[in-house]
Coordinates of N, CA and C in Angstrom, one line a residue:
A1 N 16.8 138.6 83.0 CA 18.6 139.1 84.1 C 19.0 137.5 84.2
A2 N 18.0 136.3 83.4 CA 19.1 135.2 82.9 C 19.9 135.4 82.1
L3 N 19.0 135.9 81.0 CA 19.4 136.5 79.8 C 21.3 137.4 80.0
A4 N 20.9 138.3 80.8 CA 22.3 138.9 81.0 C 23.5 139.1 82.0
M5 N 23.0 137.3 83.1 CA 24.2 136.6 83.2 C 24.7 136.0 82.2
L6 N 24.0 135.3 81.4 CA 24.9 133.7 80.9 C 25.3 135.1 79.4
L7 N 24.8 136.1 79.0 CA 25.7 136.7 78.7 C 27.1 137.4 78.5
A8 N 27.1 137.6 80.4 CA 28.7 138.1 80.8 C 29.5 136.8 81.3
W9 N 29.1 135.7 81.6 CA 29.7 134.3 82.0 C 30.1 133.8 80.3
T10 N 30.1 134.6 79.5 CA 30.1 133.8 78.5 C 31.3 134.8 77.5
H11 N 30.6 136.5 77.6 CA 31.7 137.0 77.8 C 33.0 137.3 78.8
A12 N 33.5 136.3 79.9 CA 34.3 136.4 80.7 C 34.7 135.2 79.9
R13 N 33.9 134.2 79.7 CA 35.2 132.8 79.7 C 35.3 133.6 78.4
A14 N 35.3 134.3 77.2 CA 36.1 134.6 75.7 C 37.2 135.7 76.5
D15 N 37.1 136.0 77.4 CA 38.4 136.9 77.1 C 39.6 135.7 78.3
E16 N 39.1 134.8 78.8 CA 39.8 133.8 79.8 C 41.1 133.6 78.7
P17 N 42.2 132.9 78.7 CA 43.3 132.7 78.1 C 42.7 131.3 77.5
E18 N 42.7 130.6 76.6 CA 42.2 128.8 76.0 C 43.9 128.2 76.7
P19 N 43.7 127.2 77.6 CA 44.9 126.5 78.3 C 45.9 125.8 76.6
A20 N 45.1 125.4 75.9 CA 45.8 124.9 75.0 C 46.6 125.8 74.2
V21 N 46.0 127.0 73.6 CA 47.1 128.0 73.0 C 48.1 128.5 74.1
E22 N 47.5 128.9 75.9 CA 49.3 129.0 76.7 C 49.6 127.8 76.8
L23 N 49.7 126.8 76.3 CA 50.9 126.2 76.3 C 51.1 125.4 75.2
V24 N 50.6 126.0 74.2 CA 52.0 125.7 73.0 C 52.6 127.3 72.7
R25 N 52.4 128.0 73.4 CA 52.3 129.5 73.1 C 53.7 129.1 74.4
A26 N 53.9 129.1 75.5 CA 54.9 128.5 76.5 C 55.3 127.8 75.8
A27 N 55.5 126.3 75.3 CA 56.5 125.8 74.3 C 57.5 126.4 73.7
L28 N 56.2 127.1 72.9 CA 57.7 127.8 72.0 C 58.3 128.7 72.3
A29 N 57.8 128.9 73.4 CA 58.5 130.6 74.1 C 60.4 129.9 74.5
D30 N 60.3 128.3 75.4 CA 61.2 128.2 76.4 C 61.9 127.3 75.3
T31 N 61.2 127.1 73.6 CA 62.3 125.9 72.5 C 62.8 127.3 71.8
G32 N 62.4 128.6 71.8 CA 63.2 129.4 71.4 C 64.2 130.3 71.8
K33 N 64.1 130.3 73.2 CA 65.3 130.6 74.3 C 66.8 129.3 74.4
V34 N 65.7 128.2 74.1 CA 66.4 127.4 73.7 C 67.7 127.4 71.9
F35 N 67.4 127.8 71.4 CA 67.8 127.9 70.2 C 68.5 129.4 70.2
A36 N 68.4 129.7 70.9 CA 68.8 131.5 71.2 C 70.6 131.8 71.7
D37 N 70.4 130.6 72.5 CA 72.0 130.2 73.3 C 72.9 129.9 72.4
P38 N 73.7 130.7 71.9 CA 74.6 130.7 70.8 C 75.7 129.7 71.7
T39 N 75.7 129.8 73.1 CA 77.3 129.4 73.8 C 77.0 127.6 74.3
Q40 N 75.7 127.4 73.7 CA 75.3 125.8 74.7 C 76.2 124.9 72.5
T41 N 76.3 124.4 73.8 CA 77.0 122.5 72.6 C 75.3 121.8 72.5
R42 N 75.3 121.7 71.1 CA 73.9 120.8 70.6 C 74.2 119.7 72.0
A43 N 74.7 118.7 72.6 CA 75.1 117.6 73.5 C 72.8 118.7 74.7
E44 N 74.1 120.1 74.5 CA 73.7 121.1 75.8 C 71.9 120.9 75.7
A45 N 71.8 121.5 74.4 CA 70.5 121.7 73.7 C 69.4 120.5 73.4
T46 N 69.9 119.9 72.9 CA 69.8 117.8 73.7 C 68.8 118.0 74.7
A47 N 69.5 117.9 75.9 CA 69.1 118.0 77.2 C 68.2 118.6 77.7
R48 N 68.4 120.2 77.6 CA 67.2 121.4 77.3 C 66.0 120.7 76.7
L49 N 66.4 120.4 75.5 CA 65.0 120.0 75.3 C 64.0 118.9 75.4
R50 N 64.8 117.9 76.0 CA 64.3 116.7 76.6 C 63.6 117.5 77.6
E51 N 64.0 118.0 78.5 CA 63.3 118.8 79.9 C 62.2 119.3 79.3
L52 N 62.3 120.2 78.3 CA 60.4 120.5 77.2 C 59.8 119.5 76.9
L53 N 60.2 119.0 76.5 CA 58.9 117.6 75.9 C 58.6 116.6 77.1
D54 N 59.7 116.0 78.3 CA 58.8 115.9 79.4 C 57.4 116.7 79.8
H55 N 58.0 117.9 79.8 CA 57.4 119.4 80.3 C 55.6 119.5 79.3
Y56 N 56.3 119.5 78.7 CA 55.1 119.9 77.2 C 54.4 119.1 76.5
V57 N 54.8 117.5 76.4 CA 54.4 116.3 75.8 C 54.3 115.5 76.1
D58 N 52.8 114.7 75.9 CA 52.6 113.4 76.9 C 53.5 112.4 76.0
L59 N 54.3 112.3 76.1 CA 55.1 111.2 76.1 C 54.4 110.0 76.2
P60 N 54.2 109.3 77.0 CA 53.5 108.0 77.2 C 52.3 107.8 76.2
R61 N 51.9 108.7 75.6 CA 50.6 108.6 74.7 C 51.2 108.7 73.3
V62 N 52.3 110.0 73.0 CA 52.9 109.8 71.8 C 53.1 108.7 71.6
G63 N 54.1 108.1 72.2 CA 54.5 106.9 72.2 C 53.6 105.3 71.8
Q64 N 52.8 105.4 72.5 CA 51.9 104.8 72.4 C 50.8 104.6 71.3
D65 N 50.8 106.0 70.5 CA 50.0 106.1 69.5 C 51.1 106.0 68.4
S66 N 52.0 105.8 68.6 CA 53.3 105.6 67.2 C 53.6 104.1 67.4
L67 N 53.8 103.4 68.1 CA 53.6 101.9 67.9 C 52.0 101.0 67.5
G68 N 50.5 102.0 67.6 CA 50.0 101.7 67.4 C 50.0 99.9 68.6
A69 N 48.8 98.8 67.8 CA 48.2 97.6 68.3 C 50.1 97.0 69.2
H70 N 51.0 97.3 68.6 CA 52.0 96.6 68.8 C 52.6 97.3 70.4
W71 N 52.3 98.2 71.5 CA 52.1 98.8 72.5 C 51.8 97.8 73.3
R72 N 50.7 97.1 73.2 CA 49.7 96.2 74.1 C 50.4 95.2 73.9
R73 N 51.3 94.2 72.6 CA 51.8 93.7 73.1 C 53.7 93.5 73.3
A74 N 53.9 95.3 74.0 CA 55.2 95.1 75.1 C 55.0 94.8 76.1
T75 N 55.8 94.4 77.0 CA 55.5 94.9 78.4 C 55.8 95.4 78.9
P76 N 55.5 95.8 80.1 CA 55.0 97.1 80.7 C 57.0 97.2 80.6
E77 N 57.8 96.7 81.1 CA 59.4 97.2 81.4 C 59.9 97.4 79.9
Q78 N 59.0 96.3 78.5 CA 59.7 97.0 77.1 C 58.8 98.7 77.0
Q79 N 57.1 98.9 77.7 CA 57.1 100.2 77.5 C 57.5 101.2 78.0
A80 N 58.1 100.9 78.6 CA 59.2 101.6 80.0 C 59.8 102.2 79.2
A81 N 61.3 101.6 78.8 CA 62.2 101.8 78.3 C 62.5 101.6 76.7
F82 N 61.1 101.9 75.7 CA 60.7 102.4 74.7 C 60.4 104.0 75.0
V83 N 59.8 104.3 76.0 CA 59.0 105.5 76.2 C 60.5 106.6 76.5
G84 N 61.2 105.7 77.0 CA 62.8 107.0 77.6 C 63.6 106.7 76.5
L85 N 63.8 105.6 75.6 CA 64.3 106.0 74.5 C 63.5 106.6 72.8
F86 N 62.2 106.5 73.1 CA 61.9 107.3 72.4 C 61.9 109.0 73.0
E87 N 62.0 109.1 73.6 CA 61.9 110.7 74.5 C 63.7 111.1 73.4
R88 N 64.7 110.4 74.0 CA 65.8 110.7 73.7 C 65.9 110.9 71.7
F89 N 65.1 110.2 71.2 CA 65.0 110.2 69.6 C 64.4 111.6 69.6
L90 N 63.4 112.1 70.3 CA 62.7 113.0 69.6 C 63.5 114.0 70.0
A91 N 64.2 114.0 70.9 CA 65.0 115.3 71.7 C 66.0 115.8 70.1
N92 N 67.1 114.5 70.4 CA 67.9 114.2 68.8 C 67.4 115.0 68.1
G93 N 66.9 114.3 67.1 CA 65.6 114.4 66.0 C 65.5 116.2 66.2
Y94 N 64.8 116.3 66.8 CA 64.3 118.0 67.2 C 65.3 119.0 67.3
S95 N 66.6 118.6 67.9 CA 67.4 119.6 67.7 C 68.1 119.3 66.5
G96 N 68.5 118.6 65.9 CA 69.4 118.7 65.1 C 68.4 118.8 63.7
S97 N 67.0 119.2 63.7 CA 66.6 119.7 62.6 C 66.0 121.1 62.7
V98 N 66.3 122.1 63.9 CA 66.1 123.2 64.3 C 67.1 123.9 63.8
A99 N 68.6 122.7 64.2 CA 69.9 124.2 64.1 C 70.4 123.7 62.5
K100 N 69.4 122.8 61.7 CA 69.4 123.3 60.6 C 68.8 123.9 59.7
F101 N 67.7 123.8 59.9 CA 66.5 125.1 60.0 C 67.6 127.1 60.6
G102 N 67.9 126.8 61.9 CA 67.9 127.6 62.3 C 66.9 129.0 62.5
G103 N 66.9 130.1 62.9 CA 66.0 131.6 63.6 C 65.2 130.5 62.6
L104 N 64.1 130.3 62.8 CA 62.7 130.2 63.2 C 61.8 130.8 63.8
R105 N 60.8 131.8 63.5 CA 60.5 132.7 64.3 C 58.9 132.5 64.5
F106 N 57.7 132.3 65.0 CA 56.9 131.6 65.4 C 55.5 133.0 65.7
G107 N 54.4 132.4 64.7 CA 53.4 133.4 65.1 C 52.5 132.9 65.6
T108 N 51.8 133.8 66.0 CA 50.4 133.1 66.8 C 50.3 132.6 66.9
P109 N 49.6 131.5 68.0 CA 48.8 130.4 68.0 C 47.3 130.7 67.8
T110 N 46.3 129.8 67.5 CA 45.8 129.6 67.9 C 44.8 128.7 67.2
V111 N 42.9 128.7 68.0 CA 42.5 127.6 67.9 C 42.2 127.4 66.5
T112 N 41.8 125.8 66.2 CA 41.4 125.9 64.8 C 40.2 124.9 65.2
E113 N 40.2 124.1 65.9 CA 39.4 123.3 66.2 C 39.3 123.0 67.4
R114 N 38.0 122.3 68.4 CA 38.1 121.9 69.3 C 38.2 120.3 69.5
G115 N 37.5 119.5 69.3 CA 37.1 118.1 69.3 C 37.5 117.3 71.0
E116 N 36.6 116.8 71.4 CA 36.3 115.4 72.6 C 37.6 115.0 73.0
R117 N 39.3 114.8 72.5 CA 39.8 114.2 72.7 C 41.3 115.1 72.8
A118 N 41.1 116.1 72.0 CA 42.2 117.5 71.5 C 41.6 118.5 71.1
T119 N 42.9 119.6 71.2 CA 42.2 120.8 70.6 C 43.0 121.0 69.5
G120 N 42.7 121.2 68.3 CA 43.9 121.0 67.5 C 44.6 123.1 67.4
V121 N 45.7 123.2 67.8 CA 46.7 125.1 67.8 C 47.3 125.1 66.6
K122 N 47.0 126.3 65.7 CA 47.7 126.5 64.5 C 49.1 127.4 64.7
V123 N 50.0 127.2 64.2 CA 50.5 128.3 64.1 C 51.9 128.1 63.0
E124 N 51.6 129.8 62.4 CA 52.6 129.6 61.3 C 54.1 129.7 61.8
V125 N 54.9 129.1 61.0 CA 56.4 128.5 61.4 C 57.3 129.7 60.6
T126 N 57.7 130.9 60.7 CA 59.2 131.7 59.4 C 60.4 130.6 59.8
A127 N 60.5 130.5 58.0 CA 61.9 130.0 58.3 C 63.3 131.1 58.1
S128 N 64.2 130.8 58.5 CA 64.8 131.8 58.1 C 65.5 132.4 56.4
D129 N 64.7 131.4 55.6 CA 64.8 131.9 54.2 C 63.2 133.0 53.5
G130 N 62.3 133.0 54.9 CA 61.3 133.5 54.8 C 60.2 132.4 54.5
A131 N 60.3 131.3 54.5 CA 59.4 130.6 53.9 C 58.2 130.1 55.0
V132 N 57.1 130.3 55.1 CA 56.4 130.3 56.2 C 55.2 128.8 55.8
Y133 N 55.5 127.9 56.5 CA 54.8 126.8 56.9 C 54.2 126.7 58.4
P134 N 52.7 126.2 58.0 CA 51.6 126.1 59.0 C 51.6 124.9 60.1
V135 N 52.2 124.2 60.8 CA 51.6 123.3 61.9 C 51.0 123.6 62.6
L136 N 50.2 122.4 63.2 CA 49.2 122.6 63.8 C 49.7 121.1 65.2
F137 N 49.1 121.5 66.4 CA 49.7 120.8 67.4 C 47.9 120.3 68.2
A138 N 48.6 118.9 67.8 CA 47.1 118.3 69.0 C 47.1 119.1 70.6
V139 N 46.5 119.3 71.2 CA 47.0 119.7 72.7 C 45.6 119.1 73.5
A140 N 46.0 117.7 74.7 CA 44.6 117.2 75.0 C 44.7 118.0 76.5
C141 N 44.1 118.5 77.0 CA 43.5 118.8 78.5 C 43.2 117.9 79.1
G142 N 43.7 118.3 80.1 CA 42.7 117.4 81.2 C 43.4 116.2 82.0
G143 N 43.1 115.2 83.5 CA 44.4 114.3 84.1 C 44.7 115.3 84.5
D144 N 46.0 115.0 85.6 CA 47.2 114.5 86.4 C 48.1 115.5 86.1
R145 N 48.2 115.5 84.6 CA 48.7 116.6 84.4 C 48.6 118.4 83.3
G146 N 47.4 118.2 83.2 CA 46.7 119.2 82.9 C 46.8 119.4 81.1
C147 N 47.6 120.3 80.6 CA 47.3 120.3 79.3 C 48.6 119.7 78.8
R148 N 48.6 118.8 76.9 CA 49.7 118.5 77.1 C 50.0 117.8 75.3
V149 N 51.3 118.4 74.3 CA 50.8 118.0 73.8 C 50.8 116.2 73.3
T150 N 49.6 116.1 71.8 CA 50.0 114.6 71.6 C 50.1 114.1 70.4
D151 N 49.7 115.5 69.2 CA 50.5 115.5 68.3 C 50.6 116.1 67.4
V152 N 51.5 116.4 66.3 CA 52.2 117.6 65.8 C 51.9 116.9 64.2
V153 N 51.5 118.4 63.5 CA 51.2 117.8 62.0 C 52.2 119.5 60.7
A154 N 52.5 119.0 60.2 CA 53.7 120.0 59.5 C 53.8 118.8 58.1
M155 N 53.3 120.2 57.1 CA 53.5 119.5 56.0 C 52.4 118.8 56.1
S156 N 51.2 118.5 56.6 CA 50.3 118.0 56.1 C 51.1 116.6 56.8
I157 N 51.5 116.3 57.1 CA 52.5 115.2 58.0 C 52.6 114.8 59.4
S158 N 51.6 114.3 59.5 CA 51.7 114.2 61.4 C 52.0 113.2 62.2
M159 N 53.5 113.3 63.3 CA 54.3 112.9 63.5 C 54.3 111.8 64.2
S160 N 53.6 111.6 64.3 CA 53.0 110.1 65.1 C 52.4 108.8 64.6
R161 N 51.5 109.4 63.2 CA 51.5 108.6 61.9 C 52.5 107.9 61.0
L162 N 53.5 109.2 61.5 CA 54.7 108.8 60.0 C 55.7 107.7 61.3
L163 N 55.7 108.4 62.7 CA 56.1 107.3 64.0 C 55.9 106.2 63.6
S164 N 53.9 106.1 63.4 CA 53.8 104.4 63.9 C 54.3 104.0 62.3
D165 N 54.7 104.3 61.3 CA 54.4 103.6 60.0 C 55.6 103.4 60.0
D166 N 56.7 103.8 60.3 CA 58.0 104.0 60.6 C 58.1 102.4 61.3
F167 N 57.7 102.7 62.8 CA 57.8 101.4 64.1 C 57.6 100.2 63.3
S168 N 56.3 100.4 62.2 CA 55.2 99.0 62.6 C 55.9 98.1 61.3
S169 N 56.5 98.9 60.6 CA 57.3 98.0 59.5 C 58.5 97.6 59.5
F170 N 59.0 98.0 60.7 CA 60.3 97.7 61.3 C 59.9 96.5 62.5
L171 N 59.2 96.3 62.4 CA 58.8 95.1 63.9 C 57.8 94.0 63.0
R172 N 57.2 95.2 61.5 CA 56.7 93.3 60.5 C 58.5 93.1 60.1
A173 N 59.3 93.8 59.9 CA 60.2 93.2 58.8 C 61.0 92.1 60.1
N174 N 61.2 92.4 61.2 CA 61.8 92.0 62.1 C 61.0 90.9 63.8
D175 N 59.9 90.4 62.6 CA 58.8 89.4 63.7 C 58.2 89.9 64.6
G176 N 58.0 90.5 64.4 CA 57.3 91.6 65.5 C 58.0 91.4 67.2
R177 N 59.6 91.3 66.9 CA 60.2 91.2 68.4 C 60.6 92.7 68.9
F178 N 59.9 93.3 69.8 CA 60.5 94.5 70.5 C 61.2 94.9 71.3
D179 N 61.7 93.5 71.5 CA 63.7 93.8 71.5 C 64.7 94.3 71.1
A180 N 64.0 93.6 69.0 CA 64.6 94.2 68.1 C 64.4 96.2 68.3
L181 N 63.0 96.3 68.1 CA 63.2 97.7 67.4 C 64.1 98.4 69.4
L182 N 63.9 98.1 70.3 CA 64.7 98.6 71.6 C 65.8 98.7 71.1
A183 N 66.4 97.6 70.6 CA 68.6 97.9 70.1 C 68.2 99.4 68.9
A184 N 67.5 98.6 68.1 CA 67.8 99.4 67.1 C 67.4 100.9 67.2
L185 N 66.5 101.0 68.3 CA 65.8 102.6 68.8 C 67.2 103.4 69.7
D186 N 68.0 102.2 70.5 CA 68.9 102.8 71.3 C 70.3 102.8 70.8
K187 N 70.4 102.4 69.1 CA 71.5 102.6 68.2 C 71.3 103.7 68.0
R188 N 70.4 104.3 67.1 CA 69.8 105.3 66.8 C 70.2 106.2 67.8
V189 N 69.4 106.3 68.7 CA 69.8 108.0 69.8 C 71.2 107.8 70.1
A190 N 71.7 106.7 70.2 CA 73.9 106.7 70.2 C 74.4 107.4 68.8
T191 N 73.8 107.1 67.7 CA 74.4 107.5 66.6 C 74.0 109.2 66.0
T192 N 73.1 109.5 66.7 CA 72.7 111.1 66.5 C 72.6 111.7 67.8
S193 N 73.1 111.3 68.9 CA 73.7 111.9 69.6 C 75.0 112.9 69.9
R194 N 75.8 112.5 68.7 CA 77.4 112.9 68.6 C 76.9 114.4 68.3

């Protein structure tokens, strides 16, 4: 009887949707809606993407991961300013990139691995030219906000790792001055917002 109950419980759990997959599926559906609206301006699309980033991405964690050890050296005020600029930076970059590619189609999200800190969710992305790109989302579940994306890997390049390398290089070149990074990021956001 105990074996039958265990098998029934295991079968019931297998039928439940995977929270990480559901998050990625919803994020891609909402993103698709943003780019399917031909009447909106790029500024409107960027504003909508900022809302989606805030909803689906653990921005403080991604920002912290992108800065590595430099995060601990920043004051709480600098950290908060960075996260705000970082969100705008990502939204501007994302809207520009997707606008260039246009007509992206997303395959069915599937779990590739489950780890202690995150679940890997893979999606095949098809560009308008027919090229297919595997994209891996790292999704952490738990805590106050449920599941959130913590990294995206496309063409074997981790967004967090790439940004960490760029930000670390900038900070090394500027004697570790966090205010210089904030000023440069603010300037970049202002330039790409146009």
